[in-house]
Amino acid sequence: MKELGLISKLPINRFTDFGAYLALSSGEELLLPKGYLTGEEKEGDELEVFVYTDSEDRPVAVTQKPLALLDEFAVLEAKEVTSFGAFMDWGLPKDLFVPKAEMGKNMEVGEKYLVKVCVDYKTNRLIGVSKYKDFLRLAPLDWEAGKELEGVVFEETELGFKVLIDDEYEGLLYKNEVFQPLRLGEKRKVYIKKNREDGKLDLQLLAPGRVKYDEGSEKILGILEEKGFLQLHDKSAPEMIQEQLGMSKKHFKQCIGQLYKAKMIQIEPDGIRLNASN
């Protein structure tokens, strides 16, 4: 079935008490359960649906879109882990199953992992594969330092944060160069620091040419670049500064003074804001 794992526009053939049967390109029919109908549809209408298999491995259509389509990657949370595999939350009623043999590492409930949606050709159903390295390629040789890319943060290690670029390439943001919160699964703009001989990329969050400040200032700047505003100022209680930033009030005042002199921030009565010109 060529529609499996994809978003397709399919016409309504007929209605039943259970929902609507949609016409596949093969001439067969596929059920769209009644819960996905508004009641305003009529025969011949084309509906945009996602096609996968239900809990009994029967092909079915839904109007929801999963976090990843066939042959796409996504960072998914493990909802249940068994001796034969893990069930991942991918935004649909039926979880995506990652067989034990397709796990890159042992999974734990509540943790997030990079997973690619694939077809198990033995059962003709969609499965997840977390052995992501099998699908990656070496970064192009002509990608030079400073090139801007967009990537998905997918794993935290002792060295730093792994980033997936274009569903094909792997890069690393070194932890000692990251001064802002990163969440697994979020997309971030990154820049090549070094295109390594092993085909992987050393990355940085700073645009080429931007002045790098001391660690405390970079941490504040990183939060402001993400949120725009930080409700702390030179009159804030030391305990509040320590709790939010992990630094002393003295160090905080030195940092915002440095950023203010560099015209990176505005200091307002109730907090600090990233300068609009940056």
Short mmCIF file of C-alpha atoms in Angstrom, two decimals:
data_model
loop_
_atom_site.label_atom_id
_atom_site.label_comp_id
_atom_site.label_asym_id
_atom_site.label_seq_id
_atom_site.Cartn_x
_atom_site.Cartn_y
_atom_site.Cartn_z
CA MET A 1 0.00 0.00 0.00
CA LYS A 2 1.77 3.12 -1.20
CA GLU A 3 -0.19 5.41 1.15
CA LEU A 4 1.09 3.67 4.30
CA GLY A 5 2.86 6.10 6.64
CA LEU A 6 2.05 9.15 4.53
CA ILE A 7 -0.44 12.02 4.36
CA SER A 8 -2.77 11.46 1.41
CA LYS A 9 -5.87 13.07 -0.05
CA LEU A 10 -8.42 10.27 -0.49
CA PRO A 11 -12.03 10.45 -1.74
CA ILE A 12 -14.97 9.12 0.26
CA ASN A 13 -16.48 6.07 -1.42
CA ARG A 14 -19.31 5.39 1.04
CA PHE A 15 -20.49 5.79 4.61
CA THR A 16 -21.25 3.11 7.23
CA ASP A 17 -22.24 3.13 10.89
CA PHE A 18 -18.50 2.92 11.72
CA GLY A 19 -17.35 5.88 9.62
CA ALA A 20 -16.42 6.47 5.99
CA TYR A 21 -14.63 4.20 3.55
CA LEU A 22 -12.00 6.01 1.49
CA ALA A 23 -10.76 4.89 -1.92
CA LEU A 24 -7.10 3.89 -2.20
CA SER A 25 -5.10 4.17 -5.42
CA SER A 26 -5.09 0.37 -5.61
CA GLY A 27 -8.88 0.31 -5.82
CA GLU A 28 -9.25 -1.03 -2.28
CA GLU A 29 -11.06 0.78 0.53
CA LEU A 30 -9.81 2.12 3.85
CA LEU A 31 -11.85 3.00 6.93
CA LEU A 32 -11.82 6.45 8.44
CA PRO A 33 -13.47 5.92 11.86
CA LYS A 34 -16.59 7.91 12.67
CA GLY A 35 -14.81 9.95 15.37
CA TYR A 36 -12.78 11.71 12.68
CA LEU A 37 -15.84 12.89 10.72
CA THR A 38 -17.60 16.22 11.25
CA GLY A 39 -20.92 15.05 9.82
CA GLU A 40 -20.72 17.53 6.94
CA GLU A 41 -18.81 15.25 4.57
CA LYS A 42 -20.44 13.67 1.51
CA GLU A 43 -19.51 10.96 -0.96
CA GLY A 44 -16.80 12.09 -3.36
CA ASP A 45 -15.24 14.58 -0.94
CA GLU A 46 -11.45 14.31 -0.67
CA LEU A 47 -10.08 14.19 2.86
CA GLU A 48 -6.47 14.68 3.96
CA VAL A 49 -5.61 11.70 6.14
CA PHE A 50 -2.69 9.79 7.59
CA VAL A 51 -2.65 6.05 6.87
CA TYR A 52 -1.25 3.50 9.31
CA THR A 53 -2.37 0.26 11.00
CA ASP A 54 -4.61 -0.04 14.06
CA SER A 55 -4.10 -2.21 17.16
CA GLU A 56 -5.12 -5.28 15.14
CA ASP A 57 -2.73 -4.38 12.31
CA ARG A 58 -5.55 -3.40 9.95
CA PRO A 59 -4.93 -0.39 7.68
CA VAL A 60 -6.85 2.65 8.92
CA ALA A 61 -7.01 6.38 8.21
CA VAL A 62 -6.98 9.22 10.74
CA THR A 63 -7.11 12.98 10.30
CA GLN A 64 -4.40 13.50 12.95
CA LYS A 65 -0.83 14.02 11.85
CA PRO A 66 1.94 12.13 13.68
CA LEU A 67 5.20 13.68 14.80
CA ALA A 68 6.97 11.90 11.93
CA LEU A 69 5.88 10.37 8.62
CA LEU A 70 7.43 7.37 6.88
CA ASP A 71 11.22 7.77 6.49
CA GLU A 72 11.28 10.82 8.78
CA PHE A 73 13.04 11.24 12.13
CA ALA A 74 11.50 12.58 15.33
CA VAL A 75 12.50 12.75 18.98
CA LEU A 76 9.87 10.62 20.75
CA GLU A 77 9.14 9.78 24.38
CA ALA A 78 9.01 6.15 25.50
CA LYS A 79 5.60 5.45 27.08
CA GLU A 80 6.11 1.75 27.78
CA VAL A 81 9.16 -0.51 27.63
CA THR A 82 8.87 -4.30 27.49
CA SER A 83 11.24 -7.21 26.94
CA PHE A 84 10.39 -7.22 23.23
CA GLY A 85 10.44 -3.49 22.50
CA ALA A 86 9.24 -0.01 23.39
CA PHE A 87 6.09 1.95 22.61
CA MET A 88 6.71 5.56 21.67
CA ASP A 89 4.33 8.51 21.81
CA TRP A 90 4.15 9.93 18.28
CA GLY A 91 0.89 11.84 18.62
CA LEU A 92 -1.56 9.12 17.51
CA PRO A 93 -3.96 6.82 19.41
CA LYS A 94 -1.74 3.82 18.64
CA ASP A 95 1.86 4.23 19.82
CA LEU A 96 4.78 3.60 17.49
CA PHE A 97 6.49 0.31 18.32
CA VAL A 98 10.29 0.08 18.36
CA PRO A 99 11.31 -3.62 18.33
CA LYS A 100 14.11 -4.63 20.68
CA ALA A 101 16.28 -5.55 17.68
CA GLU A 102 15.91 -2.01 16.30
CA MET A 103 16.94 -0.17 19.48
CA GLY A 104 20.23 1.69 19.43
CA LYS A 105 20.34 1.49 23.23
CA ASN A 106 18.12 0.23 26.03
CA MET A 107 15.20 2.59 26.54
CA GLU A 108 13.59 3.91 29.72
CA VAL A 109 10.02 5.10 30.23
CA GLY A 110 9.75 8.89 30.12
CA GLU A 111 13.05 9.39 28.29
CA LYS A 112 13.26 10.75 24.74
CA TYR A 113 15.04 9.12 21.80
CA LEU A 114 15.69 9.83 18.14
CA VAL A 115 13.53 7.44 16.10
CA LYS A 116 13.01 6.96 12.38
CA VAL A 117 9.66 5.72 11.06
CA CYS A 118 10.14 2.67 8.81
CA VAL A 119 8.11 -0.17 7.31
CA ASP A 120 8.57 -3.69 8.66
CA TYR A 121 8.26 -5.52 5.36
CA LYS A 122 7.64 -8.86 7.11
CA THR A 123 4.43 -7.57 8.72
CA ASN A 124 3.74 -4.57 6.44
CA ARG A 125 3.28 -2.26 9.42
CA LEU A 126 5.03 0.88 10.57
CA ILE A 127 7.73 0.56 13.21
CA GLY A 128 10.31 2.84 14.79
CA VAL A 129 14.07 2.37 14.52
CA SER A 130 16.38 4.10 16.98
CA LYS A 131 19.61 2.83 15.39
CA TYR A 132 19.87 6.23 13.76
CA LYS A 133 23.54 5.92 12.76
CA ASP A 134 22.53 3.37 10.09
CA PHE A 135 20.77 6.17 8.19
CA LEU A 136 23.31 9.00 8.48
CA ARG A 137 25.75 10.24 5.87
CA LEU A 138 29.06 12.07 6.04
CA ALA A 139 28.69 15.83 5.93
CA PRO A 140 29.41 17.36 2.50
CA LEU A 141 33.05 18.32 2.09
CA ASP A 142 32.14 21.77 0.79
CA TRP A 143 30.32 22.75 4.00
CA GLU A 144 32.63 25.31 5.55
CA ALA A 145 32.95 26.86 8.99
CA GLY A 146 30.33 29.55 9.55
CA LYS A 147 27.63 27.93 7.40
CA GLU A 148 24.16 28.40 8.91
CA LEU A 149 22.05 25.25 9.36
CA GLU A 150 18.89 24.18 11.15
CA GLY A 151 18.96 21.09 13.30
CA VAL A 152 17.04 19.09 15.89
CA VAL A 153 18.62 18.56 19.30
CA PHE A 154 18.18 14.84 19.96
CA GLU A 155 20.55 13.60 22.67
CA GLU A 156 22.58 14.94 25.58
CA THR A 157 25.97 13.35 26.28
CA GLU A 158 28.88 14.12 28.61
CA LEU A 159 30.48 16.12 25.79
CA GLY A 160 27.41 18.05 24.74
CA PHE A 161 24.24 17.94 22.67
CA LYS A 162 23.88 15.88 19.49
CA VAL A 163 22.07 17.63 16.65
CA LEU A 164 20.47 16.06 13.57
CA ILE A 165 20.84 18.15 10.41
CA ASP A 166 18.50 17.65 7.43
CA ASP A 167 17.63 14.12 8.63
CA GLU A 168 21.04 13.03 7.29
CA TYR A 169 23.98 14.52 9.19
CA GLU A 170 25.14 14.51 12.80
CA GLY A 171 26.65 17.44 14.66
CA LEU A 172 27.66 18.27 18.21
CA LEU A 173 27.23 21.37 20.36
CA TYR A 174 29.88 21.19 23.08
CA LYS A 175 28.41 21.57 26.54
CA ASN A 176 31.03 24.06 27.71
CA GLU A 177 29.98 26.35 24.83
CA VAL A 178 26.23 26.20 25.46
CA PHE A 179 24.97 28.94 27.76
CA GLN A 180 21.22 28.58 27.28
CA PRO A 181 18.67 25.85 27.98
CA LEU A 182 18.23 23.24 25.24
CA ARG A 183 15.33 20.78 25.05
CA LEU A 184 15.48 17.43 23.30
CA GLY A 185 13.37 17.59 20.17
CA GLU A 186 13.59 21.35 19.64
CA LYS A 187 14.75 22.87 16.37
CA ARG A 188 17.62 25.33 16.60
CA LYS A 189 19.58 27.49 14.22
CA VAL A 190 23.23 26.39 14.41
CA TYR A 191 26.50 27.26 12.70
CA ILE A 192 29.36 25.02 11.64
CA LYS A 193 32.40 25.47 13.84
CA LYS A 194 34.41 22.71 12.16
CA ASN A 195 33.72 20.13 9.46
CA ARG A 196 35.62 17.17 10.86
CA GLU A 197 37.51 14.51 8.94
CA ASP A 198 35.17 11.80 10.26
CA GLY A 199 32.23 13.45 8.48
CA LYS A 200 30.63 14.80 11.63
CA LEU A 201 30.15 18.47 12.43
CA ASP A 202 31.28 20.53 15.39
CA LEU A 203 28.57 23.15 15.82
CA GLN A 204 28.00 26.40 17.69
CA LEU A 205 24.94 28.45 18.56
CA LEU A 206 26.72 31.77 18.08
CA ALA A 207 26.59 33.40 14.67
CA PRO A 208 30.06 33.85 13.15
CA GLY A 209 31.58 37.14 14.18
CA ARG A 210 29.43 37.67 17.26
CA VAL A 211 31.51 38.65 20.28
CA LYS A 212 31.66 35.92 22.91
CA TYR A 213 31.30 37.17 26.47
CA ASP A 214 32.22 35.43 29.70
CA GLU A 215 30.25 32.37 30.77
CA GLY A 216 27.78 34.22 33.01
CA SER A 217 27.02 36.86 30.39
CA GLU A 218 26.57 34.21 27.71
CA LYS A 219 24.14 32.35 29.96
CA ILE A 220 22.01 35.48 30.44
CA LEU A 221 22.23 36.31 26.74
CA GLY A 222 21.19 32.77 25.82
CA ILE A 223 18.06 33.00 27.98
CA LEU A 224 17.21 36.38 26.49
CA GLU A 225 17.70 35.10 22.93
CA GLU A 226 15.21 32.35 23.70
CA LYS A 227 12.64 34.24 25.79
CA GLY A 228 13.28 37.92 25.01
CA PHE A 229 12.92 39.04 28.64
CA LEU A 230 14.32 38.05 32.05
CA GLN A 231 12.52 39.21 35.18
CA LEU A 232 15.68 39.93 37.13
CA HIS A 233 17.45 43.25 37.75
CA ASP A 234 20.03 44.84 40.05
CA LYS A 235 17.44 45.17 42.84
CA SER A 236 16.41 41.50 42.72
CA ALA A 237 16.99 39.38 45.82
CA PRO A 238 20.26 37.39 45.74
CA GLU A 239 18.28 34.20 46.43
CA MET A 240 16.15 34.75 43.33
CA ILE A 241 19.21 35.32 41.13
CA GLN A 242 20.91 32.23 42.54
CA GLU A 243 17.81 30.10 41.98
CA GLN A 244 17.27 31.19 38.37
CA LEU A 245 20.84 31.61 37.14
CA GLY A 246 23.05 29.80 39.62
CA MET A 247 25.25 32.86 40.18
CA SER A 248 25.81 35.44 42.88
CA LYS A 249 24.19 38.87 42.75
CA LYS A 250 27.62 40.48 42.37
CA HIS A 251 28.44 38.31 39.37
CA PHE A 252 24.98 38.97 37.90
CA LYS A 253 25.44 42.75 38.12
CA GLN A 254 28.87 42.46 36.48
CA CYS A 255 27.37 40.40 33.64
CA ILE A 256 24.46 42.71 32.89
CA GLY A 257 26.84 45.67 33.10
CA GLN A 258 29.02 44.07 30.46
CA LEU A 259 26.02 43.35 28.21
CA TYR A 260 24.58 46.83 28.71
CA LYS A 261 27.86 48.51 27.75
CA ALA A 262 27.95 46.33 24.64
CA LYS A 263 24.40 47.52 23.83
CA MET A 264 23.15 43.93 23.86
CA ILE A 265 20.42 44.50 26.48
CA GLN A 266 18.04 47.08 27.86
CA ILE A 267 17.68 47.37 31.64
CA GLU A 268 14.08 48.05 32.62
CA PRO A 269 12.48 48.59 36.06
CA ASP A 270 11.17 45.02 36.25
CA GLY A 271 13.88 43.14 34.36
CA ILE A 272 16.22 43.02 31.40
CA ARG A 273 15.35 42.72 27.74
CA LEU A 274 17.32 41.77 24.64
CA ASN A 275 18.08 44.85 22.59
CA ALA A 276 15.78 44.94 19.56
CA SER A 277 18.69 45.70 17.25
CA ASN A 278 20.35 42.33 17.97
#
